[in-house]
mmCIF file of C-alpha atoms and ligand atoms in Angstrom:
data_model
loop_
_atom_site.group_PDB
_atom_site.id
_atom_site.type_symbol
_atom_site.label_atom_id
_atom_site.label_comp_id
_atom_site.label_asym_id
_atom_site.label_seq_id
_atom_site.Cartn_x
_atom_site.Cartn_y
_atom_site.Cartn_z
ATOM 1 C CA MET A 1 96.722 115.690 88.412
ATOM 2 C CA ALA A 2 94.290 113.693 86.124
ATOM 3 C CA SER A 3 93.358 110.453 84.496
ATOM 4 C CA VAL A 4 93.565 109.624 81.044
ATOM 5 C CA HIS A 5 90.989 107.617 79.218
ATOM 6 C CA LEU A 6 91.263 106.194 75.696
ATOM 7 C CA ASP A 7 88.265 104.366 73.996
ATOM 8 C CA GLY A 8 88.450 102.514 70.998
ATOM 9 C CA VAL A 9 91.325 104.697 69.598
ATOM 10 C CA SER A 10 92.422 103.915 66.173
ATOM 11 C CA LEU A 11 95.166 105.969 64.112
ATOM 12 C CA ARG A 12 95.902 105.641 60.502
ATOM 13 C CA TYR A 13 98.652 107.497 59.232
ATOM 14 C CA PRO A 14 98.386 109.206 55.780
ATOM 15 C CA SER A 15 100.741 106.793 54.421
ATOM 16 C CA GLY A 16 98.132 104.019 55.207
ATOM 17 C CA THR A 17 99.951 102.478 57.906
ATOM 18 C CA LEU A 18 97.859 101.415 61.095
ATOM 19 C CA GLY A 19 99.478 103.164 63.975
ATOM 20 C CA LEU A 20 96.785 102.055 66.582
ATOM 21 C CA GLU A 21 93.921 99.844 66.247
ATOM 22 C CA ARG A 22 90.902 99.880 68.657
ATOM 23 C CA LEU A 23 92.780 100.683 71.650
ATOM 24 C CA ASP A 24 91.271 100.954 75.268
ATOM 25 C CA LEU A 25 93.053 102.203 78.081
ATOM 26 C CA ARG A 26 92.503 103.913 81.399
ATOM 27 C CA VAL A 27 95.248 105.504 83.504
ATOM 28 C CA GLY A 28 94.071 106.355 86.631
ATOM 29 C CA ASP A 29 94.845 109.561 88.683
ATOM 30 C CA GLY A 30 98.011 109.366 90.022
ATOM 31 C CA GLU A 31 99.093 106.210 88.315
ATOM 32 C CA PHE A 32 102.203 105.354 86.865
ATOM 33 C CA VAL A 33 101.846 103.302 83.661
ATOM 34 C CA ALA A 34 104.749 102.060 81.333
ATOM 35 C CA LEU A 35 104.143 101.361 77.642
ATOM 36 C CA VAL A 36 106.383 98.813 76.547
ATOM 37 C CA GLY A 37 106.686 96.765 73.122
ATOM 38 C CA PRO A 38 109.169 96.498 70.131
ATOM 39 C CA SER A 39 110.027 99.119 67.841
ATOM 40 C CA GLY A 40 107.083 100.038 65.503
ATOM 41 C CA SER A 41 104.647 98.702 68.076
ATOM 42 C CA GLY A 42 102.765 101.977 68.282
ATOM 43 C CA LYS A 43 104.005 103.492 71.594
ATOM 44 C CA THR A 44 104.893 106.710 70.277
ATOM 45 C CA THR A 45 101.830 106.819 68.160
ATOM 46 C CA LEU A 46 99.882 106.393 71.396
ATOM 47 C CA LEU A 47 101.703 108.861 73.573
ATOM 48 C CA ARG A 48 101.541 111.545 70.900
ATOM 49 C CA SER A 49 97.816 110.827 70.553
ATOM 50 C CA ILE A 50 97.524 111.686 74.239
ATOM 51 C CA ALA A 51 99.487 114.685 73.953
ATOM 52 C CA GLY A 52 97.416 116.032 70.791
ATOM 53 C CA PHE A 53 100.471 115.957 68.223
ATOM 54 C CA LEU A 54 98.462 113.277 66.414
ATOM 55 C CA ALA A 55 94.810 113.219 66.134
ATOM 56 C CA PRO A 56 93.031 109.410 66.246
ATOM 57 C CA THR A 57 91.132 108.631 63.133
ATOM 58 C CA ALA A 58 88.458 106.725 65.343
ATOM 59 C CA GLY A 59 87.600 106.866 69.061
ATOM 60 C CA THR A 60 88.151 109.303 72.014
ATOM 61 C CA VAL A 61 90.710 110.429 74.343
ATOM 62 C CA ALA A 62 89.779 112.195 77.789
ATOM 63 C CA ILE A 63 92.015 113.704 80.153
ATOM 64 C CA ASP A 64 90.289 114.154 83.802
ATOM 65 C CA GLY A 65 87.071 112.981 82.410
ATOM 66 C CA SER A 66 86.872 115.737 79.443
ATOM 67 C CA THR A 67 87.015 114.660 75.678
ATOM 68 C CA VAL A 68 90.220 116.242 74.233
ATOM 69 C CA ALA A 69 90.129 114.099 71.053
ATOM 70 C CA GLY A 70 87.083 112.470 69.238
ATOM 71 C CA PRO A 71 84.393 113.103 66.648
ATOM 72 C CA GLY A 72 84.088 116.776 66.193
ATOM 73 C CA VAL A 73 86.467 117.680 69.037
ATOM 74 C CA PHE A 74 90.213 118.359 69.001
ATOM 75 C CA THR A 75 91.872 120.018 71.893
ATOM 76 C CA PRO A 76 95.519 121.486 70.673
ATOM 77 C CA PRO A 77 98.519 120.215 72.683
ATOM 78 C CA GLU A 78 99.276 123.638 74.383
ATOM 79 C CA GLU A 79 95.632 123.650 75.799
ATOM 80 C CA ARG A 80 95.979 120.054 77.272
ATOM 81 C CA ARG A 81 98.302 121.161 80.200
ATOM 82 C CA LEU A 82 100.553 117.971 79.668
ATOM 83 C CA GLY A 83 104.283 117.936 80.366
ATOM 84 C CA MET A 84 106.279 115.960 77.758
ATOM 85 C CA VAL A 85 110.050 114.771 77.519
ATOM 86 C CA PHE A 86 111.535 112.909 74.531
ATOM 87 C CA GLN A 87 114.541 110.813 74.158
ATOM 88 C CA GLN A 88 116.697 113.562 72.968
ATOM 89 C CA HIS A 89 115.051 116.676 74.157
ATOM 90 C CA ALA A 90 115.969 120.056 72.350
ATOM 91 C CA VAL A 91 117.292 122.090 74.933
ATOM 92 C CA TRP A 92 117.895 125.166 73.231
ATOM 93 C CA PRO A 93 121.749 126.138 73.231
ATOM 94 C CA HIS A 94 121.442 129.780 73.054
ATOM 95 C CA TRP A 95 119.646 129.969 76.341
ATOM 96 C CA ASN A 96 120.588 129.436 79.641
ATOM 97 C CA VAL A 97 119.131 126.584 81.664
ATOM 98 C CA GLY A 98 116.644 128.958 83.719
ATOM 99 C CA ARG A 99 115.428 130.534 80.243
ATOM 100 C CA ASN A 100 114.834 126.788 78.907
ATOM 101 C CA VAL A 101 112.908 125.912 81.869
ATOM 102 C CA GLU A 102 110.897 129.282 81.971
ATOM 103 C CA TYR A 103 109.675 128.936 78.407
ATOM 104 C CA PRO A 104 106.176 127.121 79.108
ATOM 105 C CA LEU A 105 105.542 130.064 81.521
ATOM 106 C CA ARG A 106 106.376 132.578 79.050
ATOM 107 C CA LEU A 107 103.998 130.977 76.675
ATOM 108 C CA ALA A 108 101.205 131.163 79.383
ATOM 109 C CA LYS A 109 102.245 134.812 80.091
ATOM 110 C CA LEU A 110 102.881 134.490 83.851
ATOM 111 C CA PRO A 111 104.005 137.370 85.592
ATOM 112 C CA ARG A 112 107.841 137.646 85.870
ATOM 113 C CA ALA A 113 108.185 137.009 89.815
ATOM 114 C CA GLU A 114 106.061 134.227 89.706
ATOM 115 C CA ARG A 115 108.004 132.564 86.580
ATOM 116 C CA ALA A 116 111.322 133.068 88.577
ATOM 117 C CA ALA A 117 109.915 131.297 91.607
ATOM 118 C CA ARG A 118 108.298 128.595 89.619
ATOM 119 C CA VAL A 119 111.860 127.916 87.802
ATOM 120 C CA ALA A 120 113.722 127.579 90.932
ATOM 121 C CA GLU A 121 111.396 125.148 92.360
ATOM 122 C CA ALA A 122 111.325 122.968 89.306
ATOM 123 C CA LEU A 123 115.191 123.098 88.994
ATOM 124 C CA ASP A 124 114.996 121.953 92.705
ATOM 125 C CA MET A 125 112.736 119.143 92.035
ATOM 126 C CA VAL A 126 115.174 117.779 89.251
ATOM 127 C CA GLY A 127 118.431 118.149 91.652
ATOM 128 C CA LEU A 128 119.452 121.414 89.329
ATOM 129 C CA GLY A 129 118.851 123.744 92.284
ATOM 130 C CA GLY A 130 120.976 126.903 91.510
ATOM 131 C CA TRP A 131 121.853 126.049 88.067
ATOM 132 C CA ALA A 132 119.591 128.761 86.354
ATOM 133 C CA LYS A 133 122.412 130.726 85.059
ATOM 134 C CA ARG A 134 124.303 127.750 83.431
ATOM 135 C CA ASP A 135 125.025 127.508 79.789
ATOM 136 C CA PRO A 136 123.433 124.320 78.415
ATOM 137 C CA ALA A 137 126.754 123.365 76.577
ATOM 138 C CA THR A 138 128.469 122.686 79.852
ATOM 139 C CA LEU A 139 125.958 120.064 80.964
ATOM 140 C CA SER A 140 126.186 116.351 80.701
ATOM 141 C CA GLY A 141 123.496 114.233 78.755
ATOM 142 C CA GLY A 142 121.723 113.504 81.978
ATOM 143 C CA GLN A 143 121.788 117.073 83.567
ATOM 144 C CA ARG A 144 120.255 118.049 79.972
ATOM 145 C CA GLN A 145 117.555 115.592 80.513
ATOM 146 C CA ARG A 146 116.994 116.771 83.901
ATOM 147 C CA VAL A 147 116.390 120.390 82.347
ATOM 148 C CA ALA A 148 113.903 118.878 80.012
ATOM 149 C CA LEU A 149 112.011 117.276 82.847
ATOM 150 C CA ALA A 150 112.237 120.247 85.044
ATOM 151 C CA ARG A 151 110.750 122.061 81.624
ATOM 152 C CA ALA A 152 107.933 119.517 81.650
ATOM 153 C CA LEU A 153 107.165 119.801 85.106
ATOM 154 C CA VAL A 154 107.414 123.713 85.480
ATOM 155 C CA ALA A 155 103.771 124.674 84.369
ATOM 156 C CA ARG A 156 102.270 121.710 86.590
ATOM 157 C CA PRO A 157 101.068 119.315 84.062
ATOM 158 C CA ARG A 158 98.118 117.349 84.646
ATOM 159 C CA VAL A 159 99.998 114.294 83.132
ATOM 160 C CA LEU A 160 103.800 113.605 82.636
ATOM 161 C CA LEU A 161 104.294 111.881 79.279
ATOM 162 C CA LEU A 162 107.747 110.440 78.969
ATOM 163 C CA ASP A 163 109.050 108.897 75.282
ATOM 164 C CA GLU A 164 112.234 106.876 75.814
ATOM 165 C CA ALA A 165 112.868 110.020 78.110
ATOM 166 C CA LEU A 166 115.938 107.533 79.645
ATOM 167 C CA SER A 167 116.951 105.655 76.653
ATOM 168 C CA ALA A 168 119.661 107.722 75.406
ATOM 169 C CA LEU A 169 121.680 107.747 78.872
ATOM 170 C CA ASP A 170 124.220 105.425 79.744
ATOM 171 C CA GLU A 171 124.389 103.385 83.081
ATOM 172 C CA PRO A 172 124.663 104.172 85.876
ATOM 173 C CA LEU A 173 123.479 107.615 85.340
ATOM 174 C CA ARG A 174 120.457 106.030 83.715
ATOM 175 C CA ASP A 175 119.786 103.906 86.849
ATOM 176 C CA ARG A 176 119.898 106.876 89.105
ATOM 177 C CA LEU A 177 117.569 109.040 86.954
ATOM 178 C CA ARG A 178 115.202 105.892 87.007
ATOM 179 C CA LEU A 179 115.060 105.966 90.750
ATOM 180 C CA GLU A 180 114.832 109.690 90.977
ATOM 181 C CA LEU A 181 112.079 109.860 88.297
ATOM 182 C CA GLN A 182 110.017 107.427 90.446
ATOM 183 C CA SER A 183 110.620 109.197 93.669
ATOM 184 C CA LEU A 184 109.821 112.602 92.332
ATOM 185 C CA THR A 185 106.755 111.318 90.425
ATOM 186 C CA ARG A 186 105.453 109.499 93.282
ATOM 187 C CA THR A 187 106.003 112.529 95.813
ATOM 188 C CA LEU A 188 104.088 114.679 93.583
ATOM 189 C CA GLY A 189 101.478 112.148 92.849
ATOM 190 C CA LEU A 190 101.699 112.635 89.208
ATOM 191 C CA THR A 191 99.895 110.751 86.425
ATOM 192 C CA VAL A 192 102.882 109.292 84.370
ATOM 193 C CA VAL A 193 102.519 107.320 81.065
ATOM 194 C CA HIS A 194 106.246 106.233 80.351
ATOM 195 C CA VAL A 195 107.112 104.742 77.021
ATOM 196 C CA THR A 196 110.388 102.551 76.765
ATOM 197 C CA HIS A 197 111.398 99.632 74.784
ATOM 198 C CA ASP A 198 113.076 98.557 77.794
ATOM 199 C CA ARG A 199 111.058 95.703 79.352
ATOM 200 C CA ASP A 200 113.203 95.984 82.700
ATOM 201 C CA GLU A 201 112.762 99.621 83.073
ATOM 202 C CA ALA A 202 108.840 99.423 82.400
ATOM 203 C CA LEU A 203 108.832 96.353 85.096
ATOM 204 C CA ALA A 204 110.841 98.265 87.469
ATOM 205 C CA LEU A 205 109.016 101.659 87.556
ATOM 206 C CA ALA A 206 105.368 100.903 86.720
ATOM 207 C CA ASP A 207 102.390 100.337 88.897
ATOM 208 C CA ARG A 208 100.827 98.906 85.762
ATOM 209 C CA VAL A 209 102.560 97.808 82.431
ATOM 210 C CA VAL A 210 100.988 97.787 79.188
ATOM 211 C CA VAL A 211 102.353 95.537 76.459
ATOM 212 C CA LEU A 212 101.748 96.887 72.919
ATOM 213 C CA ASP A 213 102.339 95.052 69.691
ATOM 214 C CA GLY A 214 101.264 95.899 66.155
ATOM 215 C CA GLY A 215 99.258 98.877 67.328
ATOM 216 C CA ARG A 216 97.120 96.805 69.911
ATOM 217 C CA ILE A 217 97.162 96.173 73.458
ATOM 218 C CA GLN A 218 98.622 92.653 74.074
ATOM 219 C CA GLN A 219 98.210 92.752 77.964
ATOM 220 C CA ILE A 220 97.748 95.186 80.649
ATOM 221 C CA GLY A 221 98.879 94.511 84.250
ATOM 222 C CA SER A 222 101.209 94.582 87.230
ATOM 223 C CA PRO A 223 104.376 93.937 86.630
ATOM 224 C CA GLU A 224 104.035 90.638 88.777
ATOM 225 C CA GLN A 225 101.230 89.573 86.442
ATOM 226 C CA LEU A 226 102.871 90.187 83.240
ATOM 227 C CA VAL A 227 105.875 88.012 84.371
ATOM 228 C CA THR A 228 104.032 85.153 86.028
ATOM 229 C CA GLU A 229 100.972 85.192 83.746
ATOM 230 C CA PRO A 230 101.802 85.984 80.473
ATOM 231 C CA ALA A 231 98.359 86.398 78.405
ATOM 232 C CA SER A 232 100.108 85.254 75.169
ATOM 233 C CA PRO A 233 103.058 83.404 73.681
ATOM 234 C CA PHE A 234 103.990 87.046 72.488
ATOM 235 C CA VAL A 235 104.028 88.376 75.947
ATOM 236 C CA ALA A 236 105.853 85.592 77.500
ATOM 237 C CA ARG A 237 108.460 85.931 74.934
ATOM 238 C CA PHE A 238 108.966 89.547 74.759
ATOM 239 C CA LEU A 239 108.796 90.116 78.551
ATOM 240 C CA SER A 240 110.445 86.958 79.817
ATOM 241 C CA ASP A 241 112.435 85.322 76.938
ATOM 242 C CA ALA A 242 109.953 82.372 76.881
ATOM 243 C CA THR A 243 110.743 79.494 74.217
ATOM 244 C CA ILE A 244 107.419 79.072 71.972
ATOM 245 C CA VAL A 245 106.993 75.696 70.812
ATOM 246 C CA PRO A 246 104.090 74.929 68.334
ATOM 247 C CA GLY A 247 102.115 71.556 68.859
ATOM 248 C CA ALA A 248 98.843 70.109 70.277
ATOM 249 C CA CYS A 249 97.293 69.438 73.619
ATOM 250 C CA GLU A 250 96.332 65.353 73.556
ATOM 251 C CA ALA A 251 95.056 63.408 76.439
ATOM 252 C CA GLY A 252 98.515 62.948 77.991
ATOM 253 C CA GLY A 253 99.733 66.447 77.782
ATOM 254 C CA PHE A 254 101.324 68.678 74.956
ATOM 255 C CA ARG A 255 103.111 67.318 72.044
ATOM 256 C CA ALA A 256 105.407 69.456 69.960
ATOM 257 C CA SER A 257 104.476 69.063 66.160
ATOM 258 C CA ALA A 258 108.153 69.299 64.905
ATOM 259 C CA HIS A 259 110.259 67.904 67.909
ATOM 260 C CA PRO A 260 110.074 64.961 70.331
ATOM 261 C CA LEU A 261 109.058 67.108 73.049
ATOM 262 C CA VAL A 262 106.282 65.848 75.356
ATOM 263 C CA VAL A 263 105.090 67.660 78.389
ATOM 264 C CA PRO A 264 102.752 65.619 80.684
ATOM 265 C CA THR A 265 99.383 67.202 81.827
ATOM 266 C CA ALA A 266 100.881 67.543 85.404
ATOM 267 C CA ALA A 267 103.235 70.036 84.303
ATOM 268 C CA LEU A 268 100.898 72.313 82.169
ATOM 269 C CA ALA A 269 99.370 75.528 83.377
ATOM 270 C CA GLY A 270 97.021 77.769 81.044
ATOM 271 C CA GLN A 271 93.959 77.722 78.800
ATOM 272 C CA GLY A 272 93.163 74.077 78.647
ATOM 273 C CA GLY A 273 91.301 72.178 76.261
ATOM 274 C CA ARG A 274 92.534 69.932 73.280
ATOM 275 C CA GLY A 275 93.605 70.827 69.868
ATOM 276 C CA ASP A 276 96.479 73.036 68.371
ATOM 277 C CA ALA A 277 98.446 74.895 70.886
ATOM 278 C CA GLU A 278 101.530 76.750 71.523
ATOM 279 C CA LEU A 279 103.692 75.783 74.552
ATOM 280 C CA ALA A 280 105.348 78.870 76.444
ATOM 281 C CA VAL A 281 108.394 77.715 78.584
ATOM 282 C CA LEU A 282 109.781 80.411 80.657
ATOM 283 C CA PRO A 283 113.611 80.244 81.170
ATOM 284 C CA GLN A 284 113.146 79.291 84.976
ATOM 285 C CA ASP A 285 110.840 76.606 84.421
ATOM 286 C CA LEU A 286 113.441 74.557 82.485
ATOM 287 C CA GLU A 287 115.905 72.260 84.307
ATOM 288 C CA LEU A 288 119.398 71.316 82.979
ATOM 289 C CA ARG A 289 121.570 68.565 84.558
ATOM 290 C CA ALA A 290 125.004 67.747 83.255
ATOM 291 C CA ASP A 291 124.916 64.395 81.564
ATOM 292 C CA GLU A 292 127.546 63.245 79.062
ATOM 293 C CA HIS A 293 125.057 60.968 77.468
ATOM 294 C CA GLY A 294 122.451 63.850 77.388
ATOM 295 C CA ASP A 295 120.792 64.583 74.176
ATOM 296 C CA ALA A 296 121.024 68.466 74.385
ATOM 297 C CA VAL A 297 123.939 70.599 73.816
ATOM 298 C CA VAL A 298 124.877 73.813 75.295
ATOM 299 C CA ARG A 299 125.116 76.790 72.763
ATOM 300 C CA SER A 300 125.718 79.669 74.980
ATOM 301 C CA SER A 301 125.997 80.319 78.664
ATOM 302 C CA LEU A 302 125.863 83.752 79.956
ATOM 303 C CA PHE A 303 126.468 84.606 83.502
ATOM 304 C CA GLY A 304 123.767 86.549 85.054
ATOM 305 C CA ARG A 305 123.342 87.705 88.714
ATOM 306 C CA GLU A 306 119.834 86.207 89.019
ATOM 307 C CA GLY A 307 120.681 83.154 87.220
ATOM 308 C CA ASN A 308 122.916 82.236 84.189
ATOM 309 C CA ASP A 309 121.314 82.769 80.544
ATOM 310 C CA VAL A 310 121.852 79.526 78.792
ATOM 311 C CA ILE A 311 120.818 78.414 75.472
ATOM 312 C CA VAL A 312 120.918 74.675 74.616
ATOM 313 C CA ASP A 313 119.909 72.886 71.341
ATOM 314 C CA TRP A 314 117.718 69.777 71.947
ATOM 315 C CA GLN A 315 117.375 67.964 68.853
ATOM 316 C CA GLY A 316 116.929 71.243 66.501
ATOM 317 C CA LEU A 317 114.998 72.912 69.155
ATOM 318 C CA SER A 318 116.591 76.039 70.666
ATOM 319 C CA LEU A 319 115.640 76.429 74.343
ATOM 320 C CA ARG A 320 116.304 79.233 76.747
ATOM 321 C CA ALA A 321 117.094 78.546 80.192
ATOM 322 C CA ARG A 322 118.115 80.031 83.622
ATOM 323 C CA THR A 323 120.092 78.143 85.710
ATOM 324 C CA THR A 324 121.207 79.145 89.267
ATOM 325 C CA GLY A 325 124.011 77.550 91.135
ATOM 326 C CA TYR A 326 125.078 75.206 87.902
ATOM 327 C CA ARG A 327 126.611 76.983 84.946
ATOM 328 C CA PRO A 328 127.116 74.746 82.103
ATOM 329 C CA ARG A 329 130.014 75.025 79.615
ATOM 330 C CA VAL A 330 129.532 75.753 75.941
ATOM 331 C CA ASP A 331 129.260 72.486 74.174
ATOM 332 C CA GLU A 332 128.527 70.663 77.236
ATOM 333 C CA ARG A 333 126.131 67.744 76.981
ATOM 334 C CA VAL A 334 122.908 68.267 79.180
ATOM 335 C CA THR A 335 119.306 66.758 79.717
ATOM 336 C CA VAL A 336 116.491 68.761 79.863
ATOM 337 C CA SER A 337 113.385 68.672 81.544
ATOM 338 C CA VAL A 338 110.430 71.003 81.590
ATOM 339 C CA ARG A 339 108.823 71.731 85.214
ATOM 340 C CA ARG A 340 106.059 73.862 83.903
ATOM 341 C CA GLY A 341 104.763 74.794 80.643
ATOM 342 C CA LEU A 342 102.021 77.348 79.749
ATOM 343 C CA VAL A 343 99.714 76.555 76.922
ATOM 344 C CA PHE A 344 97.982 78.646 74.766
ATOM 345 C CA PRO A 345 95.364 77.879 71.762
ATOM 346 C CA SER A 346 96.883 78.404 68.530
ATOM 347 C CA GLU A 347 96.020 81.577 66.714
ATOM 348 C CA GLY A 348 94.054 79.691 64.188
ATOM 349 C CA VAL A 349 92.066 77.796 66.825
ATOM 350 C CA ARG A 350 91.462 81.213 68.800
ATOM 351 C CA SER A 351 90.164 83.175 65.825
ATOM 352 C CA ALA A 352 87.937 80.242 64.820
ATOM 353 C CA GLN A 353 86.538 80.485 68.466
ATOM 354 C CA ARG A 354 86.101 84.199 67.828
ATOM 355 C CA VAL A 355 84.183 83.274 64.626
ATOM 356 C CA LEU A 356 81.965 80.974 66.580
ATOM 357 C CA ALA A 357 81.130 83.071 69.473
HETATM 358 P P1 ADP B 1 107.368 102.740 68.459
HETATM 359 O O1 ADP B 1 107.120 103.971 69.180
HETATM 360 O O2 ADP B 1 106.507 101.651 69.365
HETATM 361 O O3 ADP B 1 108.619 102.498 67.771
HETATM 362 P P2 ADP B 1 105.734 103.952 66.439
HETATM 363 O O4 ADP B 1 104.437 104.569 67.192
HETATM 364 O O5 ADP B 1 106.706 105.049 66.181
HETATM 365 O O6 ADP B 1 106.269 102.707 67.110
HETATM 366 O O7 ADP B 1 105.195 103.517 64.971
HETATM 367 C C1 ADP B 1 104.025 102.536 64.811
HETATM 368 C C2 ADP B 1 103.765 102.190 63.432
HETATM 369 O O8 ADP B 1 103.349 103.402 62.774
HETATM 370 C C3 ADP B 1 105.033 101.667 62.635
HETATM 371 O O9 ADP B 1 104.502 100.863 61.681
HETATM 372 C C4 ADP B 1 105.609 103.000 62.180
HETATM 373 O O10 ADP B 1 106.175 102.667 60.978
HETATM 374 C C5 ADP B 1 104.402 103.782 61.725
HETATM 375 N N1 ADP B 1 104.534 105.220 61.904
HETATM 376 C C6 ADP B 1 105.027 105.796 62.769
HETATM 377 N N2 ADP B 1 105.187 107.346 62.342
HETATM 378 C C7 ADP B 1 104.978 107.512 61.079
HETATM 379 C C8 ADP B 1 104.476 108.395 60.175
HETATM 380 N N3 ADP B 1 104.768 109.709 60.715
HETATM 381 N N4 ADP B 1 104.027 108.202 59.086
HETATM 382 C C9 ADP B 1 103.622 107.023 58.497
HETATM 383 N N5 ADP B 1 104.112 105.899 59.443
HETATM 384 C C10 ADP B 1 104.422 105.900 60.720
HETATM 385 MG MG1 MG B 2 108.731 105.443 69.603
#
């Protein structure tokens, strides 16, 4: 078990693409951290930089307090003592399950008896006890992922790195493996960095969630913090389907620039001050009322267990709402009110403040 510290890590690919930009991250010993972000945000690049398959172009990576990558230092992956599982793990088809799991121990030249005991233990952990002699061709996708997980755990890694390890599986198997992954890693007290593009998976599993975009960290926090206090319009939209409205904060409240929307100060939360701003409205903070004379029209209305996912068109503005109890019909007229809006100074304003600071 170990901590993982990244300080000022940047990575530029030979093609010129910036994969990571001055990234700081501290994963505590025994912590489960999820990295989430849209495709191309740098999740895999970050994970592979920890694993040692990529070398940062600036900054340092330290595991358990010792630098494994940095100026003049580079520890190869096989010496970092990490376990890694990918989306579609290559389980070698010509080897049985036990031999597949044993592979890292052979590389490490462990004695035969110890190898056998460790393989049995790792297979037990992932619920495949007694499966050592099985031919991988007879396994389901979920069972193959368990074999990959056993192989990642068999050498008792300091940190477990998962890159979309559950993403290729279908429900309900995926859901079950999520639960098992959580109980297994928590029981072992393993430090885990879990990459996923699935925001619900990240929020469900992790102690802390890191939201990435454009190779930079947008926010780090507990699932509750990210959902209730998003640090930017991007995080509010990515994690919670917030509607983002450009406008300005004035004496009476927020006024949208391209729509007749005005939200009074009393209903505003977030980073105050006057000037150009963006309003983020979370779906649960919009209220819809059936009203045949309403000035908004329902475009879609999907049933959901925790509330219906409704999109309304309100004078050219498309708003996403979550309603409980009342599920409007498509094309129905409604009136809309904003219970709470989160205000963020506009990018332009923010960078001007940075220049001044
Ligand atoms: P994610 O895993 O979040 O989808 P990646 O880490 O794979 O994102 O990619 C981050 C950025 O780096 C993207 O712009 C991607 O196109 C670029 N990138 C990834 N791998 C390579 C590579 N081998 N060569 C050049 N650019 C790459
Ligand atoms: Mg990826």
